[in-house]
Every structure is written in C-alpha cells, then in structure tokens.
Coordinates of C-alpha atoms in Angstrom, one line a residue:
Chain A
M1214 CA 62.3 -24.0 -17.2
K1215 CA 60.4 -25.7 -20.0
K1216 CA 59.5 -28.6 -17.7
W1217 CA 57.9 -26.2 -15.3
W1218 CA 55.8 -24.5 -18.0
A1219 CA 54.7 -28.0 -19.2
L1220 CA 53.6 -28.9 -15.7
F1221 CA 51.6 -25.7 -15.3
I1222 CA 50.0 -26.2 -18.8
I1223 CA 49.1 -29.8 -17.8
L1224 CA 47.5 -28.6 -14.6
F1225 CA 45.6 -25.9 -16.6
I1226 CA 44.3 -28.6 -19.0
F1227 CA 43.2 -30.8 -16.1
S1228 CA 41.2 -27.8 -14.7
I1229 CA 38.9 -27.9 -17.7
D1230 CA 37.4 -31.3 -16.6
F1231 CA 34.7 -31.6 -19.3
W1232 CA 34.6 -35.4 -18.5
N1233 CA 33.0 -34.5 -15.2
W1234 CA 30.2 -32.4 -16.7
N1235 CA 26.6 -33.4 -16.0
K1236 CA 27.7 -35.5 -13.1
S1237 CA 26.7 -34.8 -9.5
E1238 CA 27.4 -38.1 -7.8
P1239 CA 29.0 -39.7 -5.8
I1240 CA 28.9 -37.2 -3.0
I1241 CA 31.9 -37.8 -0.8
L1242 CA 31.4 -36.4 2.8
F1243 CA 29.6 -33.1 1.9
M1244 CA 30.7 -32.4 -1.7
P1245 CA 30.4 -34.0 -5.0
Y1246 CA 33.5 -35.8 -6.1
W1247 CA 34.3 -33.3 -8.8
M1248 CA 34.5 -30.5 -6.2
W1249 CA 37.1 -32.6 -4.3
Y1250 CA 38.9 -32.9 -7.6
I1251 CA 39.0 -29.1 -8.0
F1252 CA 40.0 -28.8 -4.3
V1253 CA 42.9 -31.2 -4.8
L1254 CA 43.9 -29.5 -8.1
T1255 CA 44.1 -26.2 -6.3
I1256 CA 46.3 -27.6 -3.5
S1257 CA 48.5 -29.3 -6.2
L1258 CA 48.9 -25.9 -7.8
S1259 CA 50.1 -24.5 -4.5
I1260 CA 52.6 -27.3 -4.1
A1261 CA 53.8 -26.9 -7.8
F1262 CA 54.3 -23.2 -7.1
A1263 CA 56.2 -23.9 -3.9
L1264 CA 58.5 -26.3 -5.8
F1265 CA 58.9 -23.8 -8.6
A1266 CA 59.7 -21.0 -6.2
K1267 CA 62.3 -23.2 -4.5
Y1268 CA 64.0 -24.8 -7.5
A1269 CA 63.4 -22.7 -10.6
W1270 CA 62.8 -19.1 -9.5
R1271 CA 66.3 -17.6 -9.3
E1272 CA 66.4 -14.4 -7.3
E1273 CA 68.5 -11.6 -8.8
K1274 CA 71.1 -10.1 -6.6
Chain B
M1331 CA 26.8 -5.4 17.5
I1332 CA 27.4 -1.7 17.5
W1333 CA 30.3 -2.1 19.9
L1334 CA 32.0 -4.6 17.6
L1335 CA 31.5 -2.3 14.7
L1336 CA 32.9 0.7 16.5
L1337 CA 35.8 -1.4 17.8
Y1338 CA 36.5 -2.4 14.2
F1339 CA 36.4 1.2 12.9
L1340 CA 38.6 2.3 15.8
I1341 CA 41.3 -0.3 15.1
L1342 CA 41.3 0.7 11.4
L1343 CA 41.8 4.4 12.4
L1344 CA 44.5 3.5 15.0
I1345 CA 46.4 1.5 12.3
G1346 CA 46.0 4.6 10.1
I1347 CA 47.5 6.8 12.8
Y1348 CA 50.3 4.4 13.4
A1349 CA 51.0 4.2 9.7
H1350 CA 51.0 8.0 9.6
K1351 CA 53.7 8.1 12.3
K1352 CA 55.8 5.6 10.3
T1353 CA 55.4 7.3 6.9
K1354 CA 57.6 10.1 5.7
A1355 CA 56.2 12.6 3.3
M1356 CA 58.3 11.0 0.5
P1357 CA 56.6 9.6 -2.6
E1358 CA 58.1 6.1 -2.3
D1359 CA 57.1 5.9 1.3
Y1360 CA 53.6 7.2 0.9
F1361 CA 52.7 5.5 -2.4
L1362 CA 54.6 2.2 -2.0
A1363 CA 55.4 1.8 1.7
N1364 CA 59.0 2.4 0.7
R1365 CA 58.9 -0.9 -1.2
R1366 CA 59.3 -2.8 2.0
F1367 CA 56.3 -5.2 2.3
G1368 CA 57.5 -8.6 3.6
P1369 CA 56.0 -12.0 2.6
L1370 CA 53.1 -12.0 5.1
I1371 CA 52.0 -8.4 4.5
L1372 CA 52.3 -8.7 0.7
F1373 CA 50.3 -11.9 0.7
F1374 CA 47.5 -10.6 2.9
T1375 CA 47.3 -7.3 1.1
L1376 CA 47.1 -9.0 -2.3
A1377 CA 44.4 -11.4 -1.0
A1378 CA 42.3 -8.9 0.9
T1379 CA 42.5 -6.4 -2.0
N1380 CA 41.4 -9.0 -4.5
F1381 CA 38.6 -10.6 -2.3
S1382 CA 35.9 -8.0 -2.4
A1383 CA 32.3 -8.0 -1.1
F1384 CA 31.5 -10.1 -4.1
T1385 CA 33.8 -12.8 -2.8
F1386 CA 32.1 -12.6 0.6
L1387 CA 28.4 -12.2 -0.3
G1388 CA 28.2 -12.5 -4.1
F1389 CA 29.7 -16.0 -4.3
A1390 CA 27.1 -17.4 -2.0
G1391 CA 24.4 -15.7 -4.1
K1392 CA 25.8 -17.0 -7.4
A1393 CA 26.0 -20.5 -5.9
Y1394 CA 22.4 -20.2 -4.7
T1395 CA 21.2 -19.5 -8.3
D1396 CA 23.7 -21.5 -10.4
G1397 CA 25.1 -24.2 -8.1
L1398 CA 28.5 -25.4 -6.9
G1399 CA 30.2 -24.8 -10.3
Q1400 CA 30.8 -21.3 -8.9
Y1401 CA 33.6 -22.7 -6.7
G1402 CA 35.5 -24.1 -9.7
I1403 CA 35.6 -21.0 -11.9
M1404 CA 36.6 -18.8 -9.0
A1405 CA 39.0 -21.1 -7.2
L1406 CA 40.8 -22.4 -10.3
G1407 CA 40.9 -19.0 -12.1
T1408 CA 42.2 -17.1 -9.1
S1409 CA 44.7 -19.8 -8.1
F1410 CA 46.2 -19.9 -11.6
M1411 CA 46.4 -16.1 -11.5
A1412 CA 49.1 -16.4 -8.8
I1413 CA 51.5 -17.5 -11.5
M1414 CA 51.4 -13.9 -12.7
F1415 CA 53.3 -13.0 -9.5
Y1416 CA 56.3 -14.6 -11.2
I1417 CA 55.6 -13.7 -14.9
L1418 CA 54.6 -10.1 -14.3
G1419 CA 55.2 -9.3 -10.6
R1420 CA 58.9 -10.2 -10.6
K1421 CA 59.7 -8.1 -13.6
I1422 CA 57.5 -5.2 -12.5
W1423 CA 59.1 -5.2 -9.1
K1424 CA 62.6 -5.3 -10.5
I1425 CA 62.1 -2.6 -13.1
G1426 CA 60.2 -0.4 -10.7
R1427 CA 63.0 -0.6 -8.2
E1428 CA 65.7 0.1 -10.8
K1429 CA 63.9 3.1 -12.4
G1430 CA 61.9 4.4 -9.5
Y1431 CA 58.5 3.7 -11.1
I1432 CA 55.4 4.1 -9.0
T1433 CA 52.5 3.6 -11.4
P1434 CA 51.7 1.1 -14.1
G1435 CA 51.6 3.9 -16.7
E1436 CA 55.2 4.9 -15.9
L1437 CA 56.5 1.4 -16.6
I1438 CA 54.6 1.0 -19.9
G1439 CA 55.1 4.6 -21.1
G1440 CA 58.6 4.8 -19.8
H1441 CA 59.7 1.7 -21.7
Y1442 CA 58.8 3.3 -25.1
N1443 CA 59.5 6.8 -23.9
S1444 CA 55.9 7.7 -24.7
R1445 CA 53.9 10.1 -22.6
G1446 CA 50.8 9.4 -24.6
L1447 CA 50.9 5.7 -23.8
Q1448 CA 51.5 6.4 -20.2
L1449 CA 48.4 8.6 -20.1
L1450 CA 46.4 6.1 -22.1
F1451 CA 47.2 3.4 -19.5
A1452 CA 46.4 5.7 -16.6
L1453 CA 43.1 6.7 -18.3
I1454 CA 41.9 3.2 -18.9
M1455 CA 42.8 2.0 -15.4
S1456 CA 41.1 5.0 -13.8
L1457 CA 38.0 4.9 -16.1
F1458 CA 37.2 1.3 -15.1
T1459 CA 38.1 1.5 -11.5
I1460 CA 36.4 4.8 -10.3
P1461 CA 32.9 3.6 -11.0
Y1462 CA 33.7 0.4 -9.1
L1463 CA 34.9 2.4 -6.1
A1464 CA 31.5 4.2 -6.2
I1465 CA 29.5 1.0 -6.1
Q1466 CA 31.6 -0.1 -3.1
A1467 CA 30.3 2.9 -1.3
I1468 CA 26.7 1.8 -2.1
G1469 CA 27.5 -1.7 -0.9
A1470 CA 28.9 -0.3 2.4
G1471 CA 25.7 1.6 2.9
Y1472 CA 23.6 -1.5 2.5
I1473 CA 25.7 -3.6 4.8
L1474 CA 25.5 -0.9 7.5
Q1475 CA 21.7 -0.8 7.1
I1476 CA 21.5 -4.5 8.2
I1477 CA 23.0 -3.4 11.5
F1478 CA 21.0 -0.2 11.8
P1479 CA 17.7 -0.7 9.9
S1480 CA 16.6 2.9 10.7
L1481 CA 19.8 4.4 9.3
S1482 CA 19.7 5.7 5.8
M1483 CA 21.8 3.7 3.3
K1484 CA 23.4 7.0 2.2
I1485 CA 24.6 8.0 5.7
G1486 CA 26.1 4.5 6.1
A1487 CA 27.9 4.9 2.8
V1488 CA 29.2 8.3 3.7
A1489 CA 30.5 7.1 7.1
V1490 CA 32.4 4.1 5.6
M1491 CA 33.9 6.2 2.8
A1492 CA 35.0 8.9 5.3
I1493 CA 36.7 6.3 7.4
I1494 CA 38.5 4.7 4.4
C1495 CA 39.5 8.2 3.2
L1496 CA 40.9 9.1 6.7
Y1497 CA 43.2 6.1 7.1
V1498 CA 44.3 6.2 3.5
L1499 CA 45.2 9.9 3.8
S1500 CA 47.0 9.2 7.1
G1501 CA 49.3 6.5 6.1
G1502 CA 49.1 5.8 2.3
M1503 CA 50.2 2.4 1.3
K1504 CA 51.4 1.4 4.7
A1505 CA 47.9 2.1 6.1
S1506 CA 46.3 0.3 3.2
G1507 CA 48.6 -2.7 3.5
W1508 CA 48.5 -3.0 7.3
T1509 CA 44.7 -2.6 7.5
D1510 CA 44.5 -5.3 4.8
V1511 CA 46.3 -7.7 7.1
F1512 CA 43.8 -7.0 9.9
Q1513 CA 40.8 -7.0 7.5
G1514 CA 42.0 -10.2 5.8
M1515 CA 42.2 -12.0 9.1
I1516 CA 38.7 -10.9 10.1
M1517 CA 37.3 -12.0 6.7
I1518 CA 38.8 -15.4 6.9
A1519 CA 37.8 -16.0 10.6
A1520 CA 34.3 -14.8 9.9
M1521 CA 33.8 -17.1 7.0
I1522 CA 35.2 -20.1 8.8
L1523 CA 33.0 -19.4 11.9
A1524 CA 29.9 -18.9 9.7
F1525 CA 30.6 -22.2 7.9
F1526 CA 31.0 -24.3 11.0
F1527 CA 28.1 -22.8 13.0
I1528 CA 25.7 -23.2 10.0
A1529 CA 26.9 -26.8 9.4
I1530 CA 26.3 -27.6 13.1
S1531 CA 22.9 -26.0 13.1
L1532 CA 21.8 -28.0 10.0
G1533 CA 22.8 -31.3 11.6
G1534 CA 26.3 -31.5 10.1
A1535 CA 27.8 -30.7 6.7
E1536 CA 26.8 -34.0 5.2
K1537 CA 23.1 -33.7 6.2
A1538 CA 23.1 -30.1 5.0
T1539 CA 24.4 -31.2 1.6
Q1540 CA 21.9 -34.2 1.5
S1541 CA 18.9 -31.9 2.2
A1542 CA 19.9 -29.5 -0.6
F1543 CA 20.6 -32.4 -3.0
E1544 CA 17.1 -33.8 -2.4
V1545 CA 15.6 -30.4 -3.2
N1546 CA 17.6 -29.7 -6.4
A1547 CA 20.2 -32.1 -7.6
S1548 CA 21.1 -29.9 -10.5
L1549 CA 22.9 -27.5 -8.2
F1550 CA 25.5 -30.2 -7.6
S1551 CA 26.6 -30.6 -11.2
R1552 CA 27.6 -28.5 -14.1
P1553 CA 26.1 -26.7 -16.1
G1554 CA 23.9 -26.1 -13.1
P1555 CA 20.1 -25.5 -12.8
N1556 CA 20.2 -22.6 -15.3
G1557 CA 22.7 -24.1 -17.7
Y1558 CA 25.2 -21.3 -16.9
F1559 CA 28.4 -23.2 -16.5
S1560 CA 29.1 -24.4 -20.0
V1561 CA 32.7 -25.5 -20.9
E1562 CA 33.1 -22.3 -22.9
I1563 CA 32.1 -20.1 -20.0
W1564 CA 34.3 -22.2 -17.7
L1565 CA 37.4 -21.7 -19.9
S1566 CA 36.5 -18.0 -20.4
F1567 CA 36.5 -17.3 -16.7
L1568 CA 39.8 -19.2 -16.1
I1569 CA 41.4 -17.0 -18.8
L1570 CA 39.7 -13.9 -17.6
W1571 CA 40.9 -14.1 -14.0
I1572 CA 44.5 -15.1 -14.9
F1573 CA 44.9 -12.1 -17.3
C1574 CA 42.6 -9.5 -15.8
D1575 CA 43.3 -9.7 -12.0
P1576 CA 46.9 -8.4 -12.3
M1577 CA 45.6 -5.5 -14.5
F1578 CA 43.6 -4.1 -11.5
P1579 CA 45.5 -1.0 -10.6
Q1580 CA 45.4 -2.0 -6.9
I1581 CA 47.1 -5.3 -7.7
F1582 CA 49.5 -4.0 -10.3
T1583 CA 50.9 -1.3 -8.0
R1584 CA 51.3 -3.8 -5.2
F1585 CA 54.0 -5.6 -7.2
Y1586 CA 56.1 -2.5 -6.6
T1587 CA 55.8 -2.8 -2.9
A1588 CA 57.5 -6.1 -2.4
K1589 CA 60.6 -6.0 -0.1
S1590 CA 62.3 -8.8 -2.1
E1591 CA 61.4 -11.6 -4.5
K1592 CA 60.8 -13.7 -1.4
S1593 CA 57.7 -11.7 -0.7
L1594 CA 56.4 -12.4 -4.2
K1595 CA 57.3 -16.1 -3.9
A1596 CA 55.4 -16.5 -0.6
A1597 CA 52.3 -14.7 -2.0
M1598 CA 52.4 -17.0 -5.1
V1599 CA 52.5 -20.2 -2.9
L1600 CA 50.0 -19.1 -0.3
Y1601 CA 47.4 -17.7 -2.7
P1602 CA 46.0 -21.0 -4.0
L1603 CA 46.3 -22.6 -0.6
L1604 CA 44.0 -19.9 0.9
I1605 CA 41.6 -20.0 -2.0
S1606 CA 41.2 -23.7 -2.0
F1607 CA 39.3 -23.7 1.3
F1608 CA 38.2 -20.1 1.7
F1609 CA 36.1 -20.1 -1.5
L1610 CA 34.4 -23.4 -0.5
F1611 CA 32.6 -21.9 2.4
P1612 CA 30.4 -19.2 0.8
V1613 CA 29.6 -21.5 -2.1
L1614 CA 28.5 -24.4 0.1
I1615 CA 26.4 -22.1 2.4
G1616 CA 24.7 -20.7 -0.7
V1617 CA 23.7 -24.1 -1.9
W1618 CA 22.7 -25.4 1.5
A1619 CA 20.1 -22.6 1.7
H1620 CA 18.0 -24.7 -0.7
G1621 CA 17.7 -27.5 1.8
T1622 CA 16.4 -25.3 4.6
G1623 CA 13.2 -24.4 2.7
M1624 CA 13.7 -20.7 3.2
E1625 CA 12.6 -18.3 0.4
I1626 CA 15.4 -16.1 -0.5
N1627 CA 14.3 -13.1 -2.6
N1628 CA 17.7 -11.5 -3.1
P1629 CA 20.4 -14.1 -3.8
D1630 CA 23.1 -11.7 -2.7
S1631 CA 21.7 -11.7 0.8
V1632 CA 21.7 -15.6 1.1
L1633 CA 24.9 -15.7 3.2
L1634 CA 23.7 -13.1 5.7
V1635 CA 20.2 -14.7 5.9
M1636 CA 21.8 -18.1 6.6
V1637 CA 24.1 -16.7 9.2
E1638 CA 21.3 -14.7 10.8
N1639 CA 19.1 -17.8 11.1
Y1640 CA 21.6 -20.5 11.9
T1641 CA 24.3 -19.0 14.0
P1642 CA 24.4 -17.2 17.4
H1643 CA 23.9 -13.5 17.3
F1644 CA 27.6 -12.7 18.0
I1645 CA 28.6 -14.7 15.0
F1646 CA 26.1 -12.8 12.8
S1647 CA 27.6 -9.6 14.1
F1648 CA 31.1 -10.8 13.3
V1649 CA 30.2 -11.9 9.8
I1650 CA 28.7 -8.5 9.1
V1651 CA 32.0 -6.9 10.1
G1652 CA 33.7 -9.6 7.9
A1653 CA 31.6 -8.5 4.9
L1654 CA 32.5 -4.9 5.6
A1655 CA 36.2 -5.8 5.9
A1656 CA 36.0 -7.5 2.5
L1657 CA 34.5 -4.4 1.0
M1658 CA 36.7 -1.8 2.7
S1659 CA 40.0 -3.6 2.0
T1660 CA 39.2 -3.5 -1.7
A1661 CA 37.9 0.0 -1.6
D1662 CA 40.8 1.5 0.2
S1663 CA 43.3 -0.1 -2.2
Q1664 CA 41.3 1.2 -5.2
L1665 CA 41.2 4.7 -3.7
L1666 CA 44.9 4.8 -3.0
S1667 CA 45.9 3.2 -6.4
I1668 CA 43.7 5.5 -8.4
S1669 CA 44.8 8.6 -6.6
T1670 CA 48.4 7.5 -7.0
I1671 CA 48.0 6.9 -10.8
L1672 CA 46.1 10.2 -11.3
T1673 CA 48.7 12.1 -9.3
C1674 CA 52.0 10.6 -10.6
D1675 CA 50.9 10.1 -14.2
L1676 CA 49.3 13.6 -14.6
F1677 CA 51.2 15.9 -12.1
G1678 CA 54.3 14.0 -11.0
K1679 CA 55.2 12.3 -7.7
K1680 CA 53.6 14.8 -5.3
V1681 CA 52.1 13.4 -2.1
R1682 CA 50.1 16.5 -1.4
Y1683 CA 48.4 16.4 -4.8
S1684 CA 47.6 12.7 -4.2
K1685 CA 45.9 13.6 -0.9
I1686 CA 43.7 16.2 -2.6
I1687 CA 42.8 13.6 -5.3
T1688 CA 42.0 11.0 -2.6
I1689 CA 39.6 13.5 -1.1
L1690 CA 38.0 14.4 -4.5
L1691 CA 37.6 10.7 -5.3
T1692 CA 35.9 10.1 -1.9
I1693 CA 33.6 13.1 -2.5
F1694 CA 32.8 11.7 -6.0
S1695 CA 31.8 8.4 -4.5
I1696 CA 29.7 10.1 -1.9
I1697 CA 27.9 12.3 -4.5
F1698 CA 27.3 9.1 -6.5
V1699 CA 25.5 7.6 -3.5
I1700 CA 23.7 10.8 -2.3
F1701 CA 22.2 11.6 -5.6
G1702 CA 21.1 8.1 -6.0
Y1703 CA 22.8 7.3 -9.3
S1704 CA 22.0 3.8 -10.4
P1705 CA 25.1 1.6 -10.8
K1706 CA 23.2 -0.3 -13.4
T1707 CA 22.4 2.4 -15.9
G1708 CA 24.0 5.1 -18.1
I1709 CA 27.7 5.3 -18.8
M1710 CA 28.6 4.4 -15.2
G1711 CA 26.5 1.2 -15.5
T1712 CA 28.3 0.3 -18.8
L1713 CA 31.7 0.9 -17.2
V1714 CA 30.8 -1.3 -14.1
K1715 CA 29.5 -4.1 -16.3
T1716 CA 32.6 -4.0 -18.5
T1717 CA 35.2 -3.5 -15.8
F1718 CA 36.9 -6.9 -16.3
S1719 CA 36.7 -6.7 -20.1
G1720 CA 38.0 -3.2 -20.0
L1721 CA 41.0 -4.0 -17.9
V1722 CA 41.9 -7.3 -19.4
V1723 CA 42.8 -5.7 -22.8
L1724 CA 45.7 -4.0 -21.0
F1725 CA 47.4 -7.4 -20.5
P1726 CA 48.8 -7.8 -24.1
A1727 CA 50.6 -4.5 -23.9
T1728 CA 51.9 -5.2 -20.5
I1729 CA 53.3 -8.7 -21.2
A1730 CA 54.8 -7.5 -24.6
T1731 CA 56.5 -4.6 -22.8
L1732 CA 58.1 -6.9 -20.4
Y1733 CA 59.1 -9.8 -22.7
W1734 CA 58.8 -9.0 -26.4
K1735 CA 61.7 -7.0 -27.9
K1736 CA 59.8 -6.2 -31.1
A1737 CA 56.8 -4.6 -29.3
T1738 CA 56.4 -0.9 -30.2
K1739 CA 54.4 1.9 -28.6
W1740 CA 52.1 1.9 -31.7
G1741 CA 51.5 -1.8 -31.2
C1742 CA 50.5 -1.2 -27.5
I1743 CA 48.3 1.8 -28.4
A1744 CA 46.5 -0.1 -31.2
S1745 CA 46.1 -3.1 -28.9
I1746 CA 44.5 -1.1 -26.1
I1747 CA 42.3 1.1 -28.3
G1748 CA 41.3 -1.8 -30.5
G1749 CA 40.5 -4.0 -27.4
E1750 CA 38.4 -1.3 -25.7
T1751 CA 36.6 -0.6 -29.0
V1752 CA 35.5 -4.3 -29.0
V1753 CA 34.4 -4.1 -25.4
F1754 CA 32.2 -1.0 -25.9
F1755 CA 30.9 -2.2 -29.3
H1756 CA 29.7 -5.4 -27.7
A1757 CA 28.2 -3.5 -24.7
F1758 CA 26.0 -1.5 -27.1
F1759 CA 25.7 -3.8 -30.1
P1760 CA 26.0 -7.4 -28.8
F1761 CA 27.5 -9.8 -31.3
K1762 CA 28.0 -13.5 -31.4
T1763 CA 30.9 -14.8 -29.2
F1764 CA 30.3 -18.5 -29.7
G1765 CA 29.6 -19.2 -26.0
F1766 CA 32.7 -17.4 -24.7
L1767 CA 32.7 -14.2 -22.7
P1768 CA 33.0 -11.0 -24.8
A1769 CA 36.2 -10.2 -22.8
I1770 CA 37.9 -13.2 -24.5
V1771 CA 37.1 -11.8 -27.9
A1772 CA 38.4 -8.4 -26.9
L1773 CA 41.6 -10.0 -25.5
L1774 CA 42.2 -11.9 -28.7
V1775 CA 41.7 -8.8 -30.8
S1776 CA 44.0 -6.9 -28.5
F1777 CA 46.8 -9.5 -29.0
I1778 CA 46.3 -9.6 -32.8
L1779 CA 46.5 -5.8 -33.1
L1780 CA 49.6 -5.7 -30.8
F1781 CA 51.3 -8.2 -33.1
I1782 CA 50.4 -6.6 -36.4
F1783 CA 51.1 -3.0 -35.4
S1784 CA 54.3 -3.9 -33.6
I1785 CA 55.7 -5.8 -36.6
A1786 CA 54.6 -3.0 -39.0
T1787 CA 56.2 -0.2 -37.0
Y1788 CA 59.2 -2.0 -35.5
G1789 CA 62.4 -0.2 -36.4
R1790 CA 60.6 3.0 -37.1
S1791 CA 59.2 4.1 -33.7
N1792 CA 61.8 2.2 -31.6

C-alpha cells in the first residue's frame, strides 16, 4: 500500500509545476504546453486510480 | 427554445414520478435510494452534484479575467479529490451499512456516542449549505430571464425551485440520483457542442487561441493578467478541493448510497477522466472571447455571450438548458441532503418530517429571492463567502473518527469550533495568511486543536 501512496504523493508534487510559471509558449495545437502537461497529469491520475482499484483496493465481503 | 425548456422540465418531473413509484416510504429507500446506486448512477450523481452553475458559467468567467490557470486549479484539485472516494467513501459506506447511518452527523456523533457532536456537525453543514441553496434559486431566475427577457427573475426562480421541490418530494434520493444522470448527460453534451461550434465559427481552435494570444498573452501563463495564480494560491486550491468537496453534505451522504465498493471504485476512476476534458471547454471559451474583440461587461456571462454569437440558435438553447441542468442538479442534491440531515439528526428517521422540511427550505429560498436579499451582504453574504472554509474544517474530525483511535469527542468539538472561529474571525478581521487561502489556515488550526484536545482527553472521555 505504501507504494501506492508514494505514487499519489509524487503525482501531487508534479501538479505544483512551479517550473512552468511565467511561461506561455510553445503553444501546441490550441493550448500552451503546460496545459497539456496538466491534461496528461489528470489522465495519469485516472489511470493510477484504475490500477489502484484493481490491484490494491480489496473489497470486504 | 421554450419547447426545449418545457421538455426538459417535463422529463425531470416524469423521472420524479417514476422514482416515486419505485420508492417505498421507508427511510433507507427515501433518503438513500436503499443504498443501491450502481457504478454509473453513483458516478453521474457525484459529478452532476459537484459541478454547479459555477462550473458551467463561472469557470469561463474566471478564465476570461484571470486566464487559463483556472483549468489547472480546478481540474487537478477536483481530480485528486476522487482519492477521497477510497479514503473516506469506502469507510463511510461500510460503517453506514453496518450501523444504518443516514447522515454525516450520525456517523461522527455515533462513533463517540455524543449527541452534541452529532448536532454540531448537522448545524455546521446546514449553516453553510442553506444560503448556497438560496443563491442557486437566484441563479436559476437569471438563467430563465435569458430565455424570457420579459419574465421577472423572481418568477423564474420560484418556478425552478418549485420543480426541484416537486421531484425531490416525489422520489427522494432515487429522484435526485436519476435526474442527476439525465442532467449530467445534458451538461456534458451542451459543453461539448458549445466548444466545437464556437471553435468552428472562430476558424478553428488553433486560430481562436492565436487571436486571443495576440490580444493578451498573459492569459496563457500563470500567474495570469491580474497576478491571481500564485504558487501559494495554486497549492491552497488543490488542498481545499481535496479536503472540502467530500464535506459537502450532498457528497458525503452519497457515499452511503453506493450499492457496493465497485460503485465507489468506478466513480474514483471516471471522475478525473471526465474532468480532464470537461473543464477544458469553458476555460478555453472564456479566454477565446478576448480574441473576438467583444466587450464583456459581466465575466460570468461570457460563455453564454460566446454561444449566442458563435453557434446556431438551437445550440444556444441547448446550452441554456445545460446551465440550468448544472444548477438544478446541485440544488436538488443540496435540498435533499439538508432536509435529510435536519430531519434525521433533529427528529429521527421520519420521511414525512423530511418532506415538510424540504418544503420549508424551498419556501425559505423563494422568500430569499422574492424579498430581494443580497447574497453579497449581511450574515448570509458572510456564510456564502465562507462556505468552502466553513465546511473544510469538518475534515479533520471526519478523518480522525475513521482512522485515529486516540481521537476523542472533545478533540473533534474543539477542532470544529476552533476552525470555524478562525473562519469567521478572518471574515470580519482579515489577518495575514502569507499568500495562502484563509481556509488553509483554518484547516491547519483545526488539525492542531484536534490533536491537542484528543491527546489531552484520551482515556477520560472514551
């Protein structure tokens, strides 16, 4: 279980992307790159939750 | 447009009638849909309940004034919140099923065998949610006025609240949950259609972005044109949404309604997936407005102005219904959860009492609108402005009750009262919060008090 919490904490730390502050370019398709970063991070979170639900969340009988 | 609106209202009422036929006059059935919500219904009802008119209209307005950073704080904060479906939801669901709990107060107060703590929890949840319900009524009035400019805002508000009241009274949680599925689908479809039609009208999404970028490039970076999105504010909102959202009574009570843990699992996985793209649309539309050269006086109207000017009329009609669906799905859940809490925590599990309280709450909201009370002033204004801060301080007591064996009722009481004191003190005498939201300070104080008072009283009160 600790590995899963570590993964979620890492994803949370990645969500405070201070290194992208004050940057607006490059714009990829119709969004700045940092918005794609957030979009991918959110999708990654969904995938992480799916894996967590499948392998770590034990249902009680 | 009027036919589309009437059809929408008719479907809501028909769902209410159907739910009424399927609901027995038993507390578990009326208040919690007999704890039988499957994965799809639970996911939609959690999403539609949480995505309010602010999600639909306010996001675009905030993006119009402060830029694309709005997407980040909302999408990330709300997505991470889904982890609470495991941390809190699973435990609340399990204990609720075992002990027959219906309200949050029953769970917290029941754990310490403290009627006082149960009532305190019920009081705080109601105090911060009832004013919010009243401002939803005002919002409904304004949305209907767009369709019928000659109609008084007050009449529109009364009509919408009456419809909400009718279907909640008819079928309780089943009506609320099933209408949420219908309203959630409308909301999502309306936003997708609005986005694609606006993008096409502006010459494509890339061109729309380029035009806005040329007008104001600061909208495309953080901290944004007004310097709003500092790292401290960013972190504050992430923490706030994660800890505050599950403390909304309408979300908390929904944890009880899951049919099995599979329902909670599905909701946890699908929530960030939906948010990742759904929140993009209003934010981009809000920023694109800058590239059109239009003057927007009220930022909250930017989405509707864009849709009115850049999509066919039937899409505009559909988006208006989508905005109403966002508002009504939140309001019906608030109405039901507060009437459930006030009934069960004060008078016991009596469905008839709950129906009377539902009517009284609806009348209260209508009076609030008819007498023209401002949601921005007075004690109601303070409560509305501090809703998130006021509810987030319930989190430490909740998590401690579920996980910490040394937590005591005095620790919980001190945590809640101390946290609320900080919230109100800051509302009237603002103090320095070092760039963070005051809610974060209140949450911190709440955690510290919980720890100190629990340690000090452990062994005595338990």
